[in-house]
């Protein structure tokens, strides 16, 4: 069935060898594509080698736009926030919301918790009460035998917070967890937590095999897996903005503060009652969050998975943000779990991510949580404000048109004419190409 | 309160002007940082201008590793899959799972639906039954007045599928939706859908103002917002792999097929019953999905938000993938909603994304859905297989060590020694630096 485009030992080829195999087997113009892919390499070989090492089978760099949203006032301190995002309007919206709230007291944030979570999942056919009765001994041994791993983290003020036994045997025969909470300070903590848990699994096995309380037939523990949980509802930050309704100002579409506040409140309320709207509402929020997560070389998949699970914690998927208009005060806020690091992982290794952290003033993980929560709230504010006033298409279409015109290397004059022509129209790649072809033909005539 | 690091008119500065303001106000070595940021620009100005236009306030490119996972056999066709991801082990794991299943019949996928969703949210104080009684007329007018926008999409085989009225007045006073489903063919459809919906809002307003059935006090409709929903549970793809348990082979840790299958099944089952595990389980799946989504310039925030909402649809956040071991057959599969485009947006504009689509053989949106679902399933397979056999730390630590050694420009000999020294130990940036400092001092002595 295979059409022969398979290979053995690809990962062992040199980078050039990999590119060569790829372009020769999958592209019509192999040499041209090879040159193009290589044109994205950094000119400094050492730098490029570092970038190549972040992943496997790397053949080039995929450039993502690195932008900056200035004027973020958060807890009285001003930040210019680095954002990595390929979607138009996101950085513009964040910047606009930042400036808007700069004039209204800025963003206020607070850390509600920094607990990380890990689990040792195991099968065991023994008597639960027996394990519970010796659990304090087990905990002591778990901590003692992980001491080599936890020493350094403890010096930095972190370590293992708590270890509990979770009995899931009603849901799945013989299935238990050691559920462990951690403080990992300025690191996201994945490596630390996973190393501790893998050691815990060994200790658990040994403990049950050796402890006199267990009968012969209770001595076998089957470790299923040991791994951190990306769901960290107690690694939580709160961000909020507020001002008098009368200070909200006036908006496109002729809205005064009162009308905007009420419509805004209603839009957020809708995202609480309808999962179809909630998904998009939160998606917009993560546009801002992920852009900073990427810029600081944190892991956006972890942030997304955690945030969305949190949004579904009530049993229905809902908005992460909230809005009230009471006693003449407009208030917009959210609580969001964000497990982030400012040391460890790629944070200090990725050359631009390192600069992102410098741009933010070398924040601690806690400070970064607060910055990112504020950016998420700003993004959500800008999106909802735009949706309930002008709608979002006007802005999107303008940006999309410019991107396509750039692609076709349109001249300044062509660009101006096209902007006039497409005003109020749907912009599509084909539509713009056809327009330009006609227009350019005319010029030739 | 502000520390003066604010600015007016930032977006209007030239790119150099922006960088200058940033480096002078936020960095200790402005000239050095400016040079570094500029070193990531593409050498071709036209190309760089295109990249800059994708976002706003762009000052440089953020390089993400562009890797390839070969040997993906999907429905009998072989792919080399482009992946953009900054996390170690993801591409390696995808490649490994692809090769594993290449020898076992490959991935089978099927499209279960391609419906997109949009909503016009509105407040209206009239009698619901009246609106329902004239809804067919309204639908006709909605379609007619959007014809200019839908014509082209209809030519391509898509357009508006259905329009329904949703009554949410029990949850929120006077609140209704026009809920609209679309077929958007090879485009993700956001621009098309939003343009149609904004037109629908205008028609709705006009229709209710003019239709004789409504009384004077029923004539005011307040449009709250008109926008697509990123939750598309009927834009769904199924991916699966299966083989005889005896054909699974043997695994690290001394597992045979039977033992692996049972442990694997249990690990997936745990991700169904425990949200803490489900979050991480699905996160791993999205490691693979997002990498291809990014490589093809699709929108990973939309994909993430939709997938996680879908994972929570039962009222509890659960695993997206499923596993059974029955009658000697190991079967692993998932249904996942993926709203993707292979035309429109940045797909043809981002130079490397364009090459990604070429590498995949210019797939339709449906084919891309299937490729990405297969990669997600492969990623999930590799992660769970690794978790229930060797654990994941061993591999992670090796890769992390190499990254840090690259950062410090370690020689080949230093690298070998460090690999030996850190074998089985936790790898940290500080730990490696200290080790290298000592080691290098020794050499100097």
Tab-separated table of C-alpha atoms in Angstrom, chain A residues 1-10 21-22 26-29 32-33 36-37 39-40 42-43 46-47 49-51 53-71 73 75-80 84-93 95 99 102 117 119 121 123 149 168 171-173 175 177 179 190-192 194-195 198 223-233 263 265-267 269-270 273-277 279-280 283 286-287 290 294-302 304-306 308-309 312 315-317 344-346 348-356 358-359 387-388 390-394 396-397 399-400 403-404 406-407 409-410 426-427 429, chain B residues 1-10 21-22 26-29 32-33 36-37 39-40 42-43 46-47 49-51 53-71 73 75-80 84-93 95 99 102 117 119 121 123 149 168 171-173 175 177 179 190-192 194-195 198 223-233 263 265-267 269-270 273-277 279-280 283 286-287 290 294-302 304-306 308-309 312 315-317 344-346 348-356 358-359 387-388 390-394 396-397 399-400 403-404 406-407 409-410 426-427 429:
chain	number	residue	atom	x	y	z
A	1	UNK	CA	0.000	0.000	0.000
A	2	UNK	CA	2.853	2.364	0.835
A	3	UNK	CA	4.010	4.628	-1.957
A	4	UNK	CA	7.645	4.179	-0.912
A	5	UNK	CA	8.044	7.561	0.733
A	6	UNK	CA	9.216	5.903	3.910
A	7	UNK	CA	12.692	5.843	5.386
A	8	UNK	CA	14.755	4.063	8.004
A	9	UNK	CA	17.337	5.955	10.047
A	10	UNK	CA	16.053	9.446	9.171
A	21	UNK	CA	15.691	13.390	1.504
A	22	UNK	CA	12.658	15.575	2.208
A	26	UNK	CA	8.216	15.508	-1.617
A	27	UNK	CA	8.907	18.656	-3.644
A	28	UNK	CA	8.840	19.513	-7.301
A	29	UNK	CA	11.687	22.002	-7.096
A	32	UNK	CA	14.829	25.837	-4.674
A	33	UNK	CA	13.014	24.540	-1.567
A	36	UNK	CA	14.503	28.496	0.922
A	37	UNK	CA	14.515	26.319	4.047
A	39	UNK	CA	17.541	30.813	4.205
A	40	UNK	CA	15.717	30.697	7.552
A	42	UNK	CA	20.467	31.807	11.747
A	43	UNK	CA	23.755	32.973	10.222
A	46	UNK	CA	26.485	27.928	17.089
A	47	UNK	CA	23.202	29.775	17.563
A	49	UNK	CA	22.858	24.422	16.570
A	50	UNK	CA	21.281	25.507	19.849
A	51	UNK	CA	17.911	26.102	18.156
A	53	UNK	CA	18.631	20.964	19.638
A	54	UNK	CA	15.290	22.099	21.073
A	55	UNK	CA	13.448	19.509	19.008
A	56	UNK	CA	14.246	16.520	16.802
A	57	UNK	CA	14.635	16.089	13.022
A	58	UNK	CA	14.857	19.868	12.753
A	59	UNK	CA	15.589	21.182	9.287
A	60	UNK	CA	14.881	24.885	9.683
A	61	UNK	CA	13.356	27.595	11.852
A	62	UNK	CA	9.697	28.452	11.597
A	63	UNK	CA	9.541	32.233	12.060
A	64	UNK	CA	6.759	33.497	14.288
A	65	UNK	CA	6.190	37.264	14.539
A	66	UNK	CA	7.791	38.705	17.680
A	67	UNK	CA	5.836	41.802	18.704
A	68	UNK	CA	5.568	44.053	21.719
A	69	UNK	CA	2.498	45.439	23.508
A	70	UNK	CA	3.619	48.460	25.531
A	71	UNK	CA	1.861	50.396	28.309
A	73	UNK	CA	0.244	48.980	33.994
A	75	UNK	CA	-0.071	46.663	40.174
A	76	UNK	CA	1.454	50.093	39.603
A	77	UNK	CA	4.387	48.860	37.507
A	78	UNK	CA	4.642	49.406	33.754
A	79	UNK	CA	5.582	46.642	31.334
A	80	UNK	CA	6.200	46.333	27.617
A	84	UNK	CA	4.618	35.725	19.816
A	85	UNK	CA	1.511	35.218	17.730
A	86	UNK	CA	0.674	34.635	14.086
A	87	UNK	CA	-2.881	36.013	14.275
A	88	UNK	CA	-3.512	39.591	13.162
A	89	UNK	CA	-5.093	42.025	15.606
A	90	UNK	CA	-4.010	40.230	18.771
A	91	UNK	CA	-1.050	42.459	19.610
A	92	UNK	CA	-2.952	45.529	18.436
A	93	UNK	CA	-5.894	44.633	20.673
A	95	UNK	CA	-1.875	47.264	23.184
A	99	UNK	CA	-3.444	51.903	27.008
A	102	UNK	CA	-3.390	52.717	31.790
A	117	UNK	CA	0.317	18.462	41.354
A	119	UNK	CA	0.428	11.498	40.699
A	121	UNK	CA	-0.934	5.744	39.583
A	123	UNK	CA	-2.804	-1.093	40.957
A	149	UNK	CA	16.150	15.076	44.481
A	168	UNK	CA	-10.326	4.974	42.923
A	171	UNK	CA	-14.211	3.331	39.389
A	172	UNK	CA	-11.482	0.870	38.403
A	173	UNK	CA	-10.571	-2.365	40.164
A	175	UNK	CA	-6.673	1.422	41.236
A	177	UNK	CA	-3.076	7.144	43.401
A	179	UNK	CA	-1.512	12.388	44.852
A	190	UNK	CA	7.856	19.308	35.363
A	191	UNK	CA	11.306	17.715	35.536
A	192	UNK	CA	11.502	18.059	39.303
A	194	UNK	CA	8.462	13.741	37.457
A	195	UNK	CA	11.811	12.810	38.987
A	198	UNK	CA	9.475	8.152	39.612
A	223	UNK	CA	2.980	0.926	39.102
A	224	UNK	CA	0.952	2.109	36.111
A	225	UNK	CA	2.639	5.466	35.612
A	226	UNK	CA	4.171	8.375	37.504
A	227	UNK	CA	3.735	11.860	36.133
A	228	UNK	CA	2.840	15.431	36.964
A	229	UNK	CA	-0.692	16.653	36.360
A	230	UNK	CA	-1.058	19.657	34.098
A	231	UNK	CA	-4.307	20.418	35.907
A	232	UNK	CA	-3.245	22.824	38.662
A	233	UNK	CA	-6.397	24.576	39.908
A	263	UNK	CA	-23.769	45.251	26.682
A	265	UNK	CA	-21.819	42.500	30.949
A	266	UNK	CA	-24.384	40.704	28.826
A	267	UNK	CA	-21.731	39.391	26.420
A	269	UNK	CA	-22.900	36.490	30.850
A	270	UNK	CA	-23.676	34.731	27.561
A	273	UNK	CA	-24.499	30.128	29.909
A	274	UNK	CA	-23.613	28.874	26.401
A	275	UNK	CA	-20.610	26.563	25.803
A	276	UNK	CA	-20.584	27.479	22.104
A	277	UNK	CA	-19.915	31.073	23.020
A	279	UNK	CA	-15.257	28.321	23.806
A	280	UNK	CA	-14.709	31.320	21.552
A	283	UNK	CA	-10.135	31.238	22.950
A	286	UNK	CA	-5.804	32.553	25.329
A	287	UNK	CA	-4.777	34.513	22.217
A	290	UNK	CA	-0.360	31.999	24.726
A	294	UNK	CA	5.393	31.400	23.762
A	295	UNK	CA	7.533	34.534	24.007
A	296	UNK	CA	8.901	33.325	27.352
A	297	UNK	CA	9.396	29.715	26.134
A	298	UNK	CA	6.795	28.314	28.458
A	299	UNK	CA	4.550	25.455	27.330
A	300	UNK	CA	1.279	26.686	25.844
A	301	UNK	CA	-0.226	23.181	25.557
A	302	UNK	CA	0.056	22.826	29.338
A	304	UNK	CA	-4.325	25.626	27.480
A	305	UNK	CA	-5.187	22.158	28.813
A	306	UNK	CA	-5.215	23.416	32.386
A	308	UNK	CA	-9.916	24.803	29.698
A	309	UNK	CA	-10.283	21.999	32.254
A	312	UNK	CA	-15.265	23.105	32.749
A	315	UNK	CA	-19.789	20.476	34.952
A	316	UNK	CA	-20.410	22.879	32.077
A	317	UNK	CA	-17.759	24.608	30.012
A	344	UNK	CA	14.409	25.807	33.838
A	345	UNK	CA	13.164	24.358	30.573
A	346	UNK	CA	13.953	26.568	27.608
A	348	UNK	CA	17.083	30.671	29.685
A	349	UNK	CA	18.100	28.605	26.648
A	350	UNK	CA	15.978	30.086	23.877
A	351	UNK	CA	17.851	33.261	22.924
A	352	UNK	CA	14.749	35.371	22.267
A	353	UNK	CA	12.797	33.962	25.212
A	354	UNK	CA	15.701	34.995	27.416
A	355	UNK	CA	15.337	38.536	26.027
A	356	UNK	CA	11.591	38.397	26.666
A	358	UNK	CA	14.755	40.596	30.406
A	359	UNK	CA	12.215	42.897	28.730
A	387	UNK	CA	-17.560	42.551	19.328
A	388	UNK	CA	-20.278	44.568	21.070
A	390	UNK	CA	-18.020	47.730	15.751
A	391	UNK	CA	-17.835	43.966	15.240
A	392	UNK	CA	-14.523	42.353	14.418
A	393	UNK	CA	-14.652	41.931	10.670
A	394	UNK	CA	-13.747	45.493	9.721
A	396	UNK	CA	-9.637	41.706	10.390
A	397	UNK	CA	-10.350	42.368	6.738
A	399	UNK	CA	-5.139	43.393	8.063
A	400	UNK	CA	-5.775	40.362	5.896
A	403	UNK	CA	-0.964	40.601	4.197
A	404	UNK	CA	-2.125	39.441	0.791
A	406	UNK	CA	2.475	42.154	0.754
A	407	UNK	CA	2.532	38.614	-0.543
A	409	UNK	CA	4.548	42.646	-3.540
A	410	UNK	CA	1.950	45.288	-4.392
A	426	UNK	CA	-14.867	40.232	1.801
A	427	UNK	CA	-11.158	39.857	1.293
A	429	UNK	CA	-6.583	35.479	-1.522
B	1	UNK	CA	2.631	55.262	40.126
B	2	UNK	CA	3.943	54.630	36.631
B	3	UNK	CA	7.700	54.413	36.290
B	4	UNK	CA	7.576	56.329	33.006
B	5	UNK	CA	8.112	53.335	30.752
B	6	UNK	CA	4.976	54.201	28.826
B	7	UNK	CA	4.684	55.579	25.329
B	8	UNK	CA	2.164	57.160	22.980
B	9	UNK	CA	2.223	56.371	19.283
B	10	UNK	CA	4.410	53.250	19.561
B	21	UNK	CA	12.610	52.563	22.238
B	22	UNK	CA	12.372	49.025	23.614
B	26	UNK	CA	14.234	48.029	29.077
B	27	UNK	CA	17.703	46.611	28.455
B	28	UNK	CA	21.108	47.147	30.013
B	29	UNK	CA	23.020	46.644	26.761
B	32	UNK	CA	23.921	44.477	21.765
B	33	UNK	CA	20.246	43.490	22.154
B	36	UNK	CA	20.722	40.342	18.415
B	37	UNK	CA	17.044	40.998	17.616
B	39	UNK	CA	20.108	39.025	13.587
B	40	UNK	CA	16.851	37.039	13.464
B	42	UNK	CA	15.311	37.269	7.227
B	43	UNK	CA	18.045	38.589	4.909
B	46	UNK	CA	10.554	41.673	1.076
B	47	UNK	CA	10.264	38.355	2.849
B	49	UNK	CA	8.159	42.660	5.437
B	50	UNK	CA	5.667	39.878	4.769
B	51	UNK	CA	6.448	38.207	8.100
B	53	UNK	CA	2.757	42.094	8.528
B	54	UNK	CA	1.299	38.966	10.147
B	55	UNK	CA	1.100	40.704	13.502
B	56	UNK	CA	1.529	44.217	14.925
B	57	UNK	CA	4.437	46.016	16.597
B	58	UNK	CA	6.716	43.283	15.286
B	59	UNK	CA	10.392	43.804	15.941
B	60	UNK	CA	11.841	40.410	15.055
B	61	UNK	CA	11.111	36.764	14.332
B	62	UNK	CA	10.807	34.250	17.122
B	63	UNK	CA	12.379	31.066	15.748
B	64	UNK	CA	10.512	27.850	16.499
B	65	UNK	CA	12.135	24.532	15.569
B	66	UNK	CA	10.794	23.199	12.269
B	67	UNK	CA	11.092	19.417	12.297
B	68	UNK	CA	9.762	16.497	10.300
B	69	UNK	CA	8.247	13.202	11.435
B	70	UNK	CA	8.497	10.751	8.522
B	71	UNK	CA	6.805	7.384	7.943
B	73	UNK	CA	1.047	5.727	6.953
B	75	UNK	CA	-5.247	5.290	4.990
B	76	UNK	CA	-2.570	3.619	2.872
B	77	UNK	CA	-0.752	6.829	1.941
B	78	UNK	CA	2.630	7.800	3.390
B	79	UNK	CA	3.372	11.260	4.739
B	80	UNK	CA	6.372	13.067	6.157
B	84	UNK	CA	6.665	23.137	14.790
B	85	UNK	CA	7.246	22.595	18.480
B	86	UNK	CA	9.650	23.847	21.115
B	87	UNK	CA	9.284	20.839	23.429
B	88	UNK	CA	11.910	18.063	23.264
B	89	UNK	CA	10.797	14.519	22.534
B	90	UNK	CA	7.569	15.426	20.738
B	91	UNK	CA	8.860	14.963	17.184
B	92	UNK	CA	10.926	11.963	18.267
B	93	UNK	CA	7.862	10.359	19.858
B	95	UNK	CA	8.293	9.582	14.505
B	99	UNK	CA	7.243	3.847	12.344
B	102	UNK	CA	3.828	1.638	9.712
B	117	UNK	CA	-20.994	27.091	13.602
B	119	UNK	CA	-24.111	32.811	16.176
B	121	UNK	CA	-26.614	36.942	19.754
B	123	UNK	CA	-31.824	40.838	22.895
B	149	UNK	CA	-21.119	37.048	0.437
B	168	UNK	CA	-32.205	31.470	25.962
B	171	UNK	CA	-31.256	31.881	31.357
B	172	UNK	CA	-31.039	35.592	30.468
B	173	UNK	CA	-33.930	38.001	29.969
B	175	UNK	CA	-31.751	36.738	25.023
B	177	UNK	CA	-29.529	33.451	19.145
B	179	UNK	CA	-27.507	29.696	15.426
B	190	UNK	CA	-13.710	32.431	10.133
B	191	UNK	CA	-13.777	35.421	7.799
B	192	UNK	CA	-16.582	34.009	5.696
B	194	UNK	CA	-18.178	36.383	10.504
B	195	UNK	CA	-19.027	38.359	7.379
B	198	UNK	CA	-22.612	40.560	10.521
B	223	UNK	CA	-27.712	42.924	18.444
B	224	UNK	CA	-25.218	41.946	21.146
B	225	UNK	CA	-22.591	40.382	18.894
B	226	UNK	CA	-22.190	38.298	15.751
B	227	UNK	CA	-19.358	35.820	15.601
B	228	UNK	CA	-18.388	32.262	14.716
B	229	UNK	CA	-18.175	29.666	17.447
B	230	UNK	CA	-14.862	27.878	17.827
B	231	UNK	CA	-16.796	24.966	19.310
B	232	UNK	CA	-17.469	22.728	16.325
B	233	UNK	CA	-18.395	19.271	17.661
B	263	UNK	CA	-1.407	-1.560	31.150
B	265	UNK	CA	-5.784	0.173	28.434
B	266	UNK	CA	-5.689	0.939	32.143
B	267	UNK	CA	-3.740	4.170	31.593
B	269	UNK	CA	-9.160	4.325	31.368
B	270	UNK	CA	-7.622	6.393	34.188
B	273	UNK	CA	-12.181	8.759	35.254
B	274	UNK	CA	-9.776	11.373	36.675
B	275	UNK	CA	-9.715	14.958	35.301
B	276	UNK	CA	-6.242	15.513	36.771
B	277	UNK	CA	-4.906	12.750	34.586
B	279	UNK	CA	-5.748	17.091	31.366
B	280	UNK	CA	-2.204	15.792	31.020
B	283	UNK	CA	-2.167	17.803	26.669
B	286	UNK	CA	-2.226	18.268	21.586
B	287	UNK	CA	1.584	18.313	21.604
B	290	UNK	CA	-0.593	21.768	17.670
B	294	UNK	CA	1.391	25.598	13.705
B	295	UNK	CA	3.415	24.201	10.805
B	296	UNK	CA	0.448	24.741	8.473
B	297	UNK	CA	-0.348	28.240	9.875
B	298	UNK	CA	-3.646	27.173	11.309
B	299	UNK	CA	-4.851	28.600	14.637
B	300	UNK	CA	-3.879	26.408	17.590
B	301	UNK	CA	-5.899	28.441	20.114
B	302	UNK	CA	-9.064	27.607	18.177
B	304	UNK	CA	-7.243	23.737	21.672
B	305	UNK	CA	-10.379	25.536	22.882
B	306	UNK	CA	-12.608	23.333	20.751
B	308	UNK	CA	-10.961	20.682	25.385
B	309	UNK	CA	-14.593	21.804	25.379
B	312	UNK	CA	-15.718	18.156	28.789
B	315	UNK	CA	-20.113	17.042	32.277
B	316	UNK	CA	-16.686	15.833	33.344
B	317	UNK	CA	-13.395	16.580	31.631
B	344	UNK	CA	-7.290	31.336	3.414
B	345	UNK	CA	-5.758	32.902	6.482
B	346	UNK	CA	-1.981	32.571	6.559
B	348	UNK	CA	-0.676	30.345	1.642
B	349	UNK	CA	0.972	33.501	2.982
B	350	UNK	CA	3.426	32.169	5.545
B	351	UNK	CA	6.362	30.996	3.417
B	352	UNK	CA	7.185	27.939	5.520
B	353	UNK	CA	3.546	27.012	6.155
B	354	UNK	CA	3.083	26.986	2.390
B	355	UNK	CA	5.977	24.505	2.159
B	356	UNK	CA	4.394	22.430	4.921
B	358	UNK	CA	3.381	21.136	-0.171
B	359	UNK	CA	5.271	18.545	1.907
B	387	UNK	CA	4.755	6.275	30.600
B	388	UNK	CA	3.684	2.707	31.276
B	390	UNK	CA	10.236	3.204	30.970
B	391	UNK	CA	8.725	6.418	32.338
B	392	UNK	CA	9.419	9.698	30.608
B	393	UNK	CA	12.191	11.214	32.682
B	394	UNK	CA	15.062	9.235	31.233
B	396	UNK	CA	13.650	14.127	28.849
B	397	UNK	CA	16.734	14.463	30.978
B	399	UNK	CA	17.614	15.951	25.778
B	400	UNK	CA	17.582	18.716	28.368
B	403	UNK	CA	20.380	21.619	25.233
B	404	UNK	CA	22.197	23.054	28.221
B	406	UNK	CA	24.893	23.380	23.622
B	407	UNK	CA	24.098	26.625	25.392
B	409	UNK	CA	29.172	25.513	23.868
B	410	UNK	CA	30.572	22.378	25.493
B	426	UNK	CA	18.394	15.384	37.742
B	427	UNK	CA	19.610	17.820	35.116
B	429	UNK	CA	20.814	24.586	34.267
